[in-house]
Coordinates of C-alpha atoms in Angstrom, one line a residue:
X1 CA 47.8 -49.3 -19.5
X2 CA 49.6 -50.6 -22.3
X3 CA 52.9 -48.9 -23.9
X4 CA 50.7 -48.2 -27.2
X5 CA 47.7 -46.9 -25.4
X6 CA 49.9 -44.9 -23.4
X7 CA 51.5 -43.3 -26.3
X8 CA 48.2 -42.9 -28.4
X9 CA 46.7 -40.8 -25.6
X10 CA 50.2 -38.8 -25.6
X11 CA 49.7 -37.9 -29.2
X12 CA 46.2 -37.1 -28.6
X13 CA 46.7 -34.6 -26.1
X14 CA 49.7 -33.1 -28.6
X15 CA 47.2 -32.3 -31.2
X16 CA 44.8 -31.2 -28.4
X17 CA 47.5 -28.4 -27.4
X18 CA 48.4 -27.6 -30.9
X19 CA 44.3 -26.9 -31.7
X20 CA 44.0 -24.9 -29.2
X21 CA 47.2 -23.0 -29.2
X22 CA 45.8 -22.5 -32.8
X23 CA 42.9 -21.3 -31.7
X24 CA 44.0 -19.0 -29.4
X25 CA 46.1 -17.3 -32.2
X26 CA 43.2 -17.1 -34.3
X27 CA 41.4 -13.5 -34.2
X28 CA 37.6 -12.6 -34.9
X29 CA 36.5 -10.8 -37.7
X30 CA 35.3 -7.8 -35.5
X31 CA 33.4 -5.1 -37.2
X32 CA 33.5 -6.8 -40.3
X33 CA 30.4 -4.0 -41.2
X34 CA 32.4 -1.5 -40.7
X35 CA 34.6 -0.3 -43.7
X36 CA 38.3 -0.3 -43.5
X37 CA 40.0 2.7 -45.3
X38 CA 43.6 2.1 -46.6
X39 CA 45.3 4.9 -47.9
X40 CA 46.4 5.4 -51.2
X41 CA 49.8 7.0 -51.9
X42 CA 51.6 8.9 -55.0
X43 CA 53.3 5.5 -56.8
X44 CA 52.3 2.2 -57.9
X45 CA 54.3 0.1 -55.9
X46 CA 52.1 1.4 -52.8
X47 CA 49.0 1.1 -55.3
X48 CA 50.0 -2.4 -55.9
X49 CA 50.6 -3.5 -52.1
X50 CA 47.4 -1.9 -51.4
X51 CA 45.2 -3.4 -53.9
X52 CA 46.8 -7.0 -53.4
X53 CA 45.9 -6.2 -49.4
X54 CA 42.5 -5.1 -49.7
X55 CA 41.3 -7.6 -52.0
X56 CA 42.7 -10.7 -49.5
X57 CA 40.4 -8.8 -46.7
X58 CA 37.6 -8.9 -48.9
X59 CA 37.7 -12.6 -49.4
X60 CA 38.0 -12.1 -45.5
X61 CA 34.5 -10.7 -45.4
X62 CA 35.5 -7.0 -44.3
X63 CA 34.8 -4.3 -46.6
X64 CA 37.6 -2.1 -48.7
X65 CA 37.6 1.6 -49.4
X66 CA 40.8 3.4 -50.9
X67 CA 41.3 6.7 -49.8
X68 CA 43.8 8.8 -51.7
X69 CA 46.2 10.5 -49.4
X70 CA 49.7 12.1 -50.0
X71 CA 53.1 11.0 -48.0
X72 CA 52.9 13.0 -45.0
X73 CA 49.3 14.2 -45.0
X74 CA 48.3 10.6 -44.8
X75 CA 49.3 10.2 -41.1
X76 CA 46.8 12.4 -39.6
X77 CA 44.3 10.8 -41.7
X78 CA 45.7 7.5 -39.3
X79 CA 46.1 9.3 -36.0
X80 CA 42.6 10.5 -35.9
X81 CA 41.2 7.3 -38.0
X82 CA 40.0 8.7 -40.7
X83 CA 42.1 6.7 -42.5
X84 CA 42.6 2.8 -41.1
X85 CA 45.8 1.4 -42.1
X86 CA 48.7 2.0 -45.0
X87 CA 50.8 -1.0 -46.2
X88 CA 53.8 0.5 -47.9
X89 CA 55.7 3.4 -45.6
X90 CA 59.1 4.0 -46.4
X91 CA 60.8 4.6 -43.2
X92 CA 63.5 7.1 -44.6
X93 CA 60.9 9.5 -46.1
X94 CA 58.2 9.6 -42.9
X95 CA 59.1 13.8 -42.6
X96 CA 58.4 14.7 -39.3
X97 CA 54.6 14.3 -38.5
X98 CA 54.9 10.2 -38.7
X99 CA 57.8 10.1 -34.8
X100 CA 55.3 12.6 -33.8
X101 CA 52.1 11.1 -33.6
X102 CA 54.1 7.6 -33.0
X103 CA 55.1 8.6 -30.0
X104 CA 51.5 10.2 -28.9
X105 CA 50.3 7.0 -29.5
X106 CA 47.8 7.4 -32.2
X107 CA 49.3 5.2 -34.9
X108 CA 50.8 1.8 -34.4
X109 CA 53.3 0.5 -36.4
X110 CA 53.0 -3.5 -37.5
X111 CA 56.4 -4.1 -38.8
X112 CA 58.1 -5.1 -42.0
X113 CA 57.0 -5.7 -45.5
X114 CA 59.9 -7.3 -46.1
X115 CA 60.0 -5.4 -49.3
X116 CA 64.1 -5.5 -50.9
X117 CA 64.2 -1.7 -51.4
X118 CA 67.2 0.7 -52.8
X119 CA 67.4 4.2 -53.4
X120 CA 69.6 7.0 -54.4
X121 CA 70.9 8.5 -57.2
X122 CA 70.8 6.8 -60.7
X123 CA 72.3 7.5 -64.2
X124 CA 71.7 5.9 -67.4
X125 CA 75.0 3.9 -68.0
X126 CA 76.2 5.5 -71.4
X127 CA 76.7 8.5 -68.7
X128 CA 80.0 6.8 -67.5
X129 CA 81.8 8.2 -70.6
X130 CA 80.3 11.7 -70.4
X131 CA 81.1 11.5 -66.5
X132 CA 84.7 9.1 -66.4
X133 CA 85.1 8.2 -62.7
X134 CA 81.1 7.3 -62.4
X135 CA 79.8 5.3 -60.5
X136 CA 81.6 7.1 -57.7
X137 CA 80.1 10.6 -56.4
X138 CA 83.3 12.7 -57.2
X139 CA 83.0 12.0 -60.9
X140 CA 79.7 14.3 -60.9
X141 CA 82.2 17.6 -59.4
X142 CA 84.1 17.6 -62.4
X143 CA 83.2 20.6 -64.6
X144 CA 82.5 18.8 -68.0
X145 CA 79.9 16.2 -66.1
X146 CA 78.7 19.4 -64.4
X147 CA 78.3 21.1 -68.1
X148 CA 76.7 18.0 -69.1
X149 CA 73.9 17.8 -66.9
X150 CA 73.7 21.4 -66.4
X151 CA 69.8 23.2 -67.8
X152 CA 69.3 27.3 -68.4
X153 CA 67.5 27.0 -65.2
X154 CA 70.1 25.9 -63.1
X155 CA 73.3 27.1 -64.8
X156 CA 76.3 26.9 -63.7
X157 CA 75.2 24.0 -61.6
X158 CA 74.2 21.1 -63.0
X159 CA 70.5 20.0 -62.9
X160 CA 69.8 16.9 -60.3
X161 CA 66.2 15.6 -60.9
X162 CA 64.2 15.2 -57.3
X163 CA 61.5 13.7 -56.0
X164 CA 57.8 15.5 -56.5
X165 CA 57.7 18.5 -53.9
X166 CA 55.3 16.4 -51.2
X167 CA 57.4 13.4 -51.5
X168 CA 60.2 15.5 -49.4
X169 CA 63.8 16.1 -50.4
X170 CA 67.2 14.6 -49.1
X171 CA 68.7 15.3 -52.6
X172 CA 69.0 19.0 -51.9
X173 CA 70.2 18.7 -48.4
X174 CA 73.4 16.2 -49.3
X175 CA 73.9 18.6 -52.2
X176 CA 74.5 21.3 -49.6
X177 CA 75.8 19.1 -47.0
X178 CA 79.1 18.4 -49.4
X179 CA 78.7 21.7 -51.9
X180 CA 77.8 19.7 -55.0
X181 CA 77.8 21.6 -58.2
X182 CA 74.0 20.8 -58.6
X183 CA 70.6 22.1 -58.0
X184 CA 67.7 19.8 -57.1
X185 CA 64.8 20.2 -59.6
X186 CA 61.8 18.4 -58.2
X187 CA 59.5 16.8 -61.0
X188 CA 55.7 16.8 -61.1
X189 CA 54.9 13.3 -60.6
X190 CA 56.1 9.8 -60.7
X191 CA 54.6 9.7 -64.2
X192 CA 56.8 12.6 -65.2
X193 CA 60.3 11.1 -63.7
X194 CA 59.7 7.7 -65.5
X195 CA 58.8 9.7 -68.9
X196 CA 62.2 11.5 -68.5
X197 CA 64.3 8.8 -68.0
X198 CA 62.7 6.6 -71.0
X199 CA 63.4 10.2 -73.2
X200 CA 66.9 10.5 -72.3
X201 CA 67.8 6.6 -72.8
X202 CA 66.3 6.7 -75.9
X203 CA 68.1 10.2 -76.9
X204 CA 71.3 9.1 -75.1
X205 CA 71.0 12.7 -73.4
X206 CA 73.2 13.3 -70.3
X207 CA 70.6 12.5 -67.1
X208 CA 71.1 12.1 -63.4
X209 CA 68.2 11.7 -60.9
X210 CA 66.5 10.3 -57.6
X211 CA 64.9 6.8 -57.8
X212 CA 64.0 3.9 -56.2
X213 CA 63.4 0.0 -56.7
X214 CA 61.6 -2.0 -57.2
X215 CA 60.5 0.2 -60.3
X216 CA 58.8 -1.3 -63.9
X217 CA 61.5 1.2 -65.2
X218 CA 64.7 -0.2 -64.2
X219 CA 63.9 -3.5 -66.4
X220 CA 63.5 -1.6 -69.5
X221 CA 66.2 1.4 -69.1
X222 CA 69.8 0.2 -68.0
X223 CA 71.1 2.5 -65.0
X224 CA 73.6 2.4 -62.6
X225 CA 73.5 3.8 -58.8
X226 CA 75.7 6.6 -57.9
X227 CA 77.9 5.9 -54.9
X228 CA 76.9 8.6 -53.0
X229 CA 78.7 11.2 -51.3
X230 CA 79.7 11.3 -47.4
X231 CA 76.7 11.4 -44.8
X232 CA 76.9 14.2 -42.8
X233 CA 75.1 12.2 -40.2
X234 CA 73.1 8.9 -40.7
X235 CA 69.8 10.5 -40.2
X236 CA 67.0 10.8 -43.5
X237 CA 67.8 13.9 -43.9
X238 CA 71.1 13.9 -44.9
X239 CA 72.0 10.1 -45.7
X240 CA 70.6 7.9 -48.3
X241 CA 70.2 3.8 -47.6
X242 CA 67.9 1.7 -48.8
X243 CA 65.1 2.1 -46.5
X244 CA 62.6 -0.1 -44.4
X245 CA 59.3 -0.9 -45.7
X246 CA 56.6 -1.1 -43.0
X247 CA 52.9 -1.4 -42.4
X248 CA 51.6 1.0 -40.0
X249 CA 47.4 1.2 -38.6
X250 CA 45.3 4.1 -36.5
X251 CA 45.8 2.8 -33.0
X252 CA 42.3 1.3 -32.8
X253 CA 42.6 -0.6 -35.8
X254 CA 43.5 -4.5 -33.5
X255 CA 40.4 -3.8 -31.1
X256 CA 37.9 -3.3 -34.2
X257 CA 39.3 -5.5 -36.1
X258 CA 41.4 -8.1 -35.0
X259 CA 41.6 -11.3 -37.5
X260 CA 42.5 -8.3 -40.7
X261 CA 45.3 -6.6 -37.9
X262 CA 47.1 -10.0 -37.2
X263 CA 46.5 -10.2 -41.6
X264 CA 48.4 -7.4 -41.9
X265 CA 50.7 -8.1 -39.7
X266 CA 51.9 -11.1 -41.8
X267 CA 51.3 -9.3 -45.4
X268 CA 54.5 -9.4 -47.0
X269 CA 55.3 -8.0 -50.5
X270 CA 58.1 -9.7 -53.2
X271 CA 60.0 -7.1 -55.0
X272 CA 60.2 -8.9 -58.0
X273 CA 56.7 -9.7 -58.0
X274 CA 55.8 -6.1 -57.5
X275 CA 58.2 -4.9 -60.5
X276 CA 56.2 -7.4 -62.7
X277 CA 52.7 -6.0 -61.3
X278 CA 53.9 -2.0 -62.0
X279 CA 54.9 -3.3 -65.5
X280 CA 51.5 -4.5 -66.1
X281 CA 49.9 -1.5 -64.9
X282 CA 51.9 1.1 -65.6
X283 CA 53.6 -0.2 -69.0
X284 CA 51.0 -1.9 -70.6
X285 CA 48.4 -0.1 -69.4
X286 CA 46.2 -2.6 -67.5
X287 CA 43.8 -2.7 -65.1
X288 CA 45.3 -2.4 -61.5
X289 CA 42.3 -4.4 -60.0
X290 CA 42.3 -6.9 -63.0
X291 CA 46.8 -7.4 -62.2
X292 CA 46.7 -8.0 -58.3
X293 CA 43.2 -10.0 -58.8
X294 CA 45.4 -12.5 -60.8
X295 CA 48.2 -12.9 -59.0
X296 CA 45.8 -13.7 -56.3
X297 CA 44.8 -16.0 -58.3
X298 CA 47.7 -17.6 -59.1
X299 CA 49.2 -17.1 -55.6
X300 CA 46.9 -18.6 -53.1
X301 CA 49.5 -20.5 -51.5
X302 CA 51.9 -17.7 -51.1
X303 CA 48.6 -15.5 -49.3
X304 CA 45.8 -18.3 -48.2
X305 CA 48.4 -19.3 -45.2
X306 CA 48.2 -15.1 -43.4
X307 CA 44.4 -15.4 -44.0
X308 CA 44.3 -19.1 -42.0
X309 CA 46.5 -17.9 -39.3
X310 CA 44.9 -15.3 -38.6
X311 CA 41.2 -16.6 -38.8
X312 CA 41.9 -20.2 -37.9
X313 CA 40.1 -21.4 -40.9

């Protein structure tokens, strides 16, 4: 046997391996009949993630239905499978239902989004001079800032705006936890929080609130983050960080449906990408179907390579 001979069947049995190691990674459709619910949650981000999800596992060949479901009631919907997967769970704001049927083994979570989060307490910058000392925490204990932010419904304190009531709180908890001056107002809706922000930037009136990014918002109105107070200990209760983002499916989701599990598994969302999607949708009022349709569109190459790993084709 020749040296050339011997190293052609060498390379032949190298891309024998790699086919098959390919094809042992590759999953079946599974019950590609049967339609997978993915829950729908309170802000666009999450509808935005979902969307872009469910779409790719159409073009899959499964079928797609959104199901609405709030924060926390969502994960019984997944622990008894009523509800299949959700793609956007923000691991500091999980309350305690989501450890609970974790640990039972009901749910399974898929990992990371890899979605660049932050969170905490922002303040439209013109607040510096009402508040001097800002961006650090102190500068909101002194009694003009206090005065400043403070509302008839929460006088003397001053008025902190929270997170809708089913999102959960932290903000009243670290409020307590170091005996700020302020009272946590929750608002009505993520609709409602952005509306106030743009109203106050545009009035220059005195504001401080709860937020997150990536957020449309934070492009058009120019904030800064409080550095927030002490932790009293580093759990989501009483500490603020910028959380994880992960995926998380009912516990019989890889057995029905294997090839749209090890999809999910590989989904991955790009904050600034996201931010341009909410702008779309929630700015300029289009279509959410018509704005993650197009960047699939434009994106194939970002997506197309999850789909082919975990189908084979």
């Amino acid at each position: 046997m020749t040296r050339s001979t011997m190293l052609y069947r060498l390379a032949g049995a190298i891309l024998a391996l790699g086919a098959g190691t390919a094809a042992a990674s590759a999953a079946d459709l599974g019950a590609k009949d049967e339609t997978i619910k993915l829950a729908i949650n309170e802000w666009t981000g999450q509808h935005v993630t979902t969307h872009m999800a469910g779409q790719i596992l159409e073009k899959m060949g499964y079928k797609v239905e959104y199901v609405t479901a709030g924060n926390y009631p969502q994960f019984s919907g997944l622990a008894d499978g009523s509800i299949s997967a959700t793609v956007e769970i923000w691991m500091n704001n999980v309350g305690d239902i989501f450890p609970k049927v974790l640990q039972e083994g009901k749910i399974e979570d898929i990992g990371q989004l890899e979605l660049k989060t932050n969170e905490g307490w922002i303040y439209p910058k013109y607040m510096a001079e009402i508040c001097p000392g800002l961006p650090d925490w102190s500068a909101l204990t002194k009694p003009a800032c206090v005065q400043a932010l403070g509302s008839p419904d929460t006088f003397p304190n001053g008025r902190l705006l929270d997170y809708p009531a089913d999102w959960g709180s932290r903000t009243a908890t670290i409020i307590k936890d170091n005996d700020l001056p302020f009272t946590s107002v929750p608002a009505g809706s993520e609709g409602a929080m952005v509306a106030e922000l743009e109203s106050a930037a545009a009035a220059k009136k005195p504001l401080l609130m709860m937020f997150w990014a990536p957020h449309y918002a934070l492009a058009e109105v120019d904030v800064d983050w409080v550095k927030m107070p002490p932790c009293k200990s580093q759990d989501n209760e009483h500490c603020i960080n910028p959380p994880e983002v992960h995926k998380v499916v009912w516990k019989d989701f890889k057995g029905k449906w294997p090839a749209a599990y090890e999809f999910l598994k590989q989904l991955k969302m790009d904050a600034t990408e996201q931010q341009k999607m909410m702008l779309a949708v929630d700015k300029k009022g289009e279509d959410l179907d018509a704005v993650t349709k197009a960047w699939i569109d434009a994106n194939e190459a970002v997506w197309g390579p999850w789909v082919q790993d975990a189908t084979g084709s």
